[in-house]
Tab-separated table of C-alpha atoms and ligand atoms in Angstrom:
chain	number	residue	atom	x	y	z
A	18	MET	CA	-11.040	-16.426	-24.313
A	19	THR	CA	-7.313	-15.803	-24.153
A	20	GLU	CA	-4.462	-19.039	-24.674
A	21	LYS	CA	-3.388	-19.278	-20.307
A	22	THR	CA	-0.124	-18.248	-18.743
A	23	LEU	CA	2.452	-20.839	-18.534
A	24	PHE	CA	2.217	-21.076	-14.862
A	25	GLN	CA	-1.764	-20.615	-14.942
A	26	LYS	CA	-1.506	-24.705	-16.107
A	27	ILE	CA	1.016	-24.668	-13.642
A	28	MET	CA	-2.222	-23.619	-11.147
A	29	ASP	CA	-4.294	-25.583	-12.480
A	30	ARG	CA	-2.480	-28.444	-12.729
A	31	GLU	CA	-2.470	-28.724	-16.859
A	32	LEU	CA	1.191	-28.659	-16.386
A	33	ASP	CA	3.854	-30.862	-13.731
A	34	GLY	CA	5.150	-27.796	-12.001
A	35	GLU	CA	6.292	-28.251	-7.562
A	36	ILE	CA	4.049	-25.791	-5.924
A	37	LEU	CA	4.496	-25.593	-1.950
A	38	TYR	CA	1.656	-23.166	-0.962
A	39	GLU	CA	-1.917	-21.374	-2.903
A	40	ASP	CA	-4.273	-19.119	-2.098
A	41	ASP	CA	-7.650	-17.532	-3.425
A	42	ARG	CA	-4.913	-15.400	-4.603
A	43	CYS	CA	-2.026	-17.382	-5.784
A	44	ALA	CA	0.359	-19.785	-5.135
A	45	VAL	CA	4.380	-20.900	-5.380
A	46	LEU	CA	6.164	-22.735	-7.367
A	47	ARG	CA	10.209	-23.390	-6.665
A	48	ASP	CA	12.006	-21.794	-10.568
A	49	ILE	CA	12.391	-25.239	-12.938
A	50	ASN	CA	16.183	-23.452	-13.225
A	51	PRO	CA	17.207	-22.201	-9.695
A	52	GLN	CA	19.305	-19.274	-9.478
A	53	ALA	CA	20.677	-20.137	-5.072
A	54	PRO	CA	20.067	-23.073	-3.292
A	55	VAL	CA	16.631	-21.443	-2.831
A	56	HIS	CA	15.092	-20.642	-5.483
A	57	VAL	CA	10.506	-20.370	-5.628
A	58	LEU	CA	8.542	-18.053	-7.480
A	59	VAL	CA	4.945	-15.928	-6.131
A	60	VAL	CA	2.460	-15.869	-8.769
A	61	PRO	CA	-0.579	-14.192	-8.531
A	62	ARG	CA	-3.675	-15.801	-9.987
A	63	LYS	CA	-4.373	-13.403	-11.955
A	64	PRO	CA	-2.912	-13.241	-14.877
A	65	ILE	CA	-1.019	-9.208	-15.031
A	66	PRO	CA	1.523	-9.819	-18.315
A	67	SER	CA	4.415	-7.196	-15.987
A	68	LEU	CA	4.328	-4.230	-12.722
A	69	ASP	CA	3.747	-2.054	-16.481
A	70	ASP	CA	0.002	-3.560	-15.855
A	71	LEU	CA	-1.241	-3.358	-12.363
A	72	THR	CA	-3.648	-0.972	-12.327
A	73	GLU	CA	-4.108	0.583	-8.359
A	74	GLN	CA	-6.861	-2.365	-7.901
A	75	ASP	CA	-3.966	-4.326	-7.249
A	76	GLU	CA	-1.895	-2.611	-4.716
A	77	PRO	CA	-3.861	-5.105	-2.182
A	78	LEU	CA	-2.361	-8.080	-4.230
A	79	ILE	CA	0.798	-6.888	-4.852
A	80	GLY	CA	0.342	-6.372	-0.222
A	81	HIS	CA	0.095	-10.118	0.124
A	82	LEU	CA	2.204	-11.119	-2.681
A	83	PHE	CA	5.229	-9.923	-0.489
A	84	THR	CA	3.355	-11.119	2.566
A	85	VAL	CA	3.208	-14.682	1.383
A	86	ALA	CA	7.227	-13.942	-0.365
A	87	ARG	CA	8.328	-13.752	3.418
A	88	GLN	CA	6.825	-17.042	4.688
A	89	ALA	CA	7.272	-18.908	2.051
A	90	ALA	CA	11.246	-17.707	2.655
A	91	ALA	CA	10.329	-18.735	6.839
A	92	ASN	CA	9.469	-22.349	5.326
A	93	GLU	CA	12.932	-22.490	3.002
A	94	GLY	CA	14.735	-21.561	6.198
A	95	LEU	CA	15.886	-18.049	4.941
A	96	THR	CA	16.573	-17.125	8.528
A	97	ASN	CA	19.776	-15.487	6.414
A	98	GLY	CA	18.100	-12.642	4.088
A	99	TYR	CA	17.175	-13.655	0.846
A	100	ARG	CA	16.362	-10.996	-2.053
A	101	THR	CA	12.594	-10.284	-3.845
A	102	VAL	CA	12.139	-9.353	-7.665
A	103	PHE	CA	10.096	-8.476	-10.087
A	104	ASN	CA	12.384	-8.751	-13.294
A	105	ASN	CA	10.140	-6.161	-15.864
A	106	GLY	CA	10.379	-6.510	-19.421
A	107	GLU	CA	13.068	-7.151	-21.736
A	108	ASP	CA	16.089	-5.358	-20.059
A	109	ALA	CA	15.776	-7.298	-16.921
A	110	ASN	CA	15.549	-10.381	-19.080
A	111	GLN	CA	11.631	-11.500	-17.900
A	112	THR	CA	10.544	-13.980	-19.848
A	113	VAL	CA	7.274	-15.929	-18.947
A	114	PRO	CA	4.960	-12.644	-19.110
A	115	HIS	CA	2.730	-13.751	-15.729
A	116	LEU	CA	3.572	-11.728	-13.096
A	117	HIS	CA	5.803	-13.425	-10.422
A	118	LEU	CA	7.760	-12.209	-7.238
A	119	HIS	CA	11.070	-14.236	-7.161
A	120	VAL	CA	12.725	-15.613	-2.913
A	121	LEU	CA	16.544	-16.430	-3.819
A	122	GLY	CA	18.569	-17.237	-0.529
A	123	GLY	CA	21.093	-20.344	0.456
A	124	ARG	CA	23.324	-18.109	-0.964
A	125	ARG	CA	25.144	-15.049	-0.565
A	126	LEU	CA	23.818	-12.309	-3.368
A	127	GLY	CA	25.842	-10.420	-4.932
A	128	TRP	CA	24.732	-6.836	-6.210
A	129	PRO	CA	24.674	-5.159	-8.554
A	130	PRO	CA	23.175	-7.958	-10.689
A	131	GLY	CA	24.394	-8.704	-14.209
B	18	5GP	P1	11.237	-14.306	-15.438
B	18	5GP	O1	12.865	-14.566	-16.162
B	18	5GP	O2	10.132	-14.147	-16.232
B	18	5GP	O3	11.426	-12.576	-14.723
B	18	5GP	O4	11.100	-15.481	-14.346
B	18	5GP	C1	10.868	-16.444	-15.230
B	18	5GP	C2	11.376	-17.861	-14.709
B	18	5GP	O5	10.260	-18.610	-15.139
B	18	5GP	C3	12.502	-18.300	-14.377
B	18	5GP	O6	13.343	-17.918	-13.426
B	18	5GP	C4	12.326	-19.790	-15.242
B	18	5GP	O7	13.466	-21.069	-14.395
B	18	5GP	C5	10.804	-19.810	-14.787
B	18	5GP	N1	10.535	-21.282	-15.442
B	18	5GP	C6	10.050	-21.104	-16.722
B	18	5GP	N2	9.292	-22.383	-17.328
B	18	5GP	C7	8.854	-23.557	-15.938
B	18	5GP	C8	8.297	-24.283	-15.433
B	18	5GP	O8	7.921	-24.523	-16.815
B	18	5GP	N3	8.623	-24.622	-13.922
B	18	5GP	C9	9.394	-23.536	-13.293
B	18	5GP	N4	8.656	-23.876	-11.728
B	18	5GP	N5	8.863	-21.920	-13.625
B	18	5GP	C10	10.037	-22.426	-14.376
């Protein structure tokens, strides 16, 4: 069996982490190093490493992640907008090889990202 990812260990309560929501397909974690007043991660239970590893079978799951992201943003009081981001691969500075959708908000966000 392959080693669990960091996010799997948090979802399985083997490592500490603030879990804001969970269902049978994903969880919402508060980012440990927030880049905005609100920074949460929507993480599928399935340890897909990156967008490059998606299959057609995963399409409903990706839609679900966005639905959960929208609900997480509402729960966090982000009534004036927010950003959703998948960092993918080295040039995007992806650091955890378990797909996750960042939800950032609570301040005016710059564009383009650095
Ligand atoms: P990436 O750079 O892969 O797009 O995003 C990984 C995110 O995971 C980063 O925003 C980073 O702060 C967050 N992160 C790294 N380690 C931990 C951890 O142990 N717990 C939580 N909750 N977030 C983490």
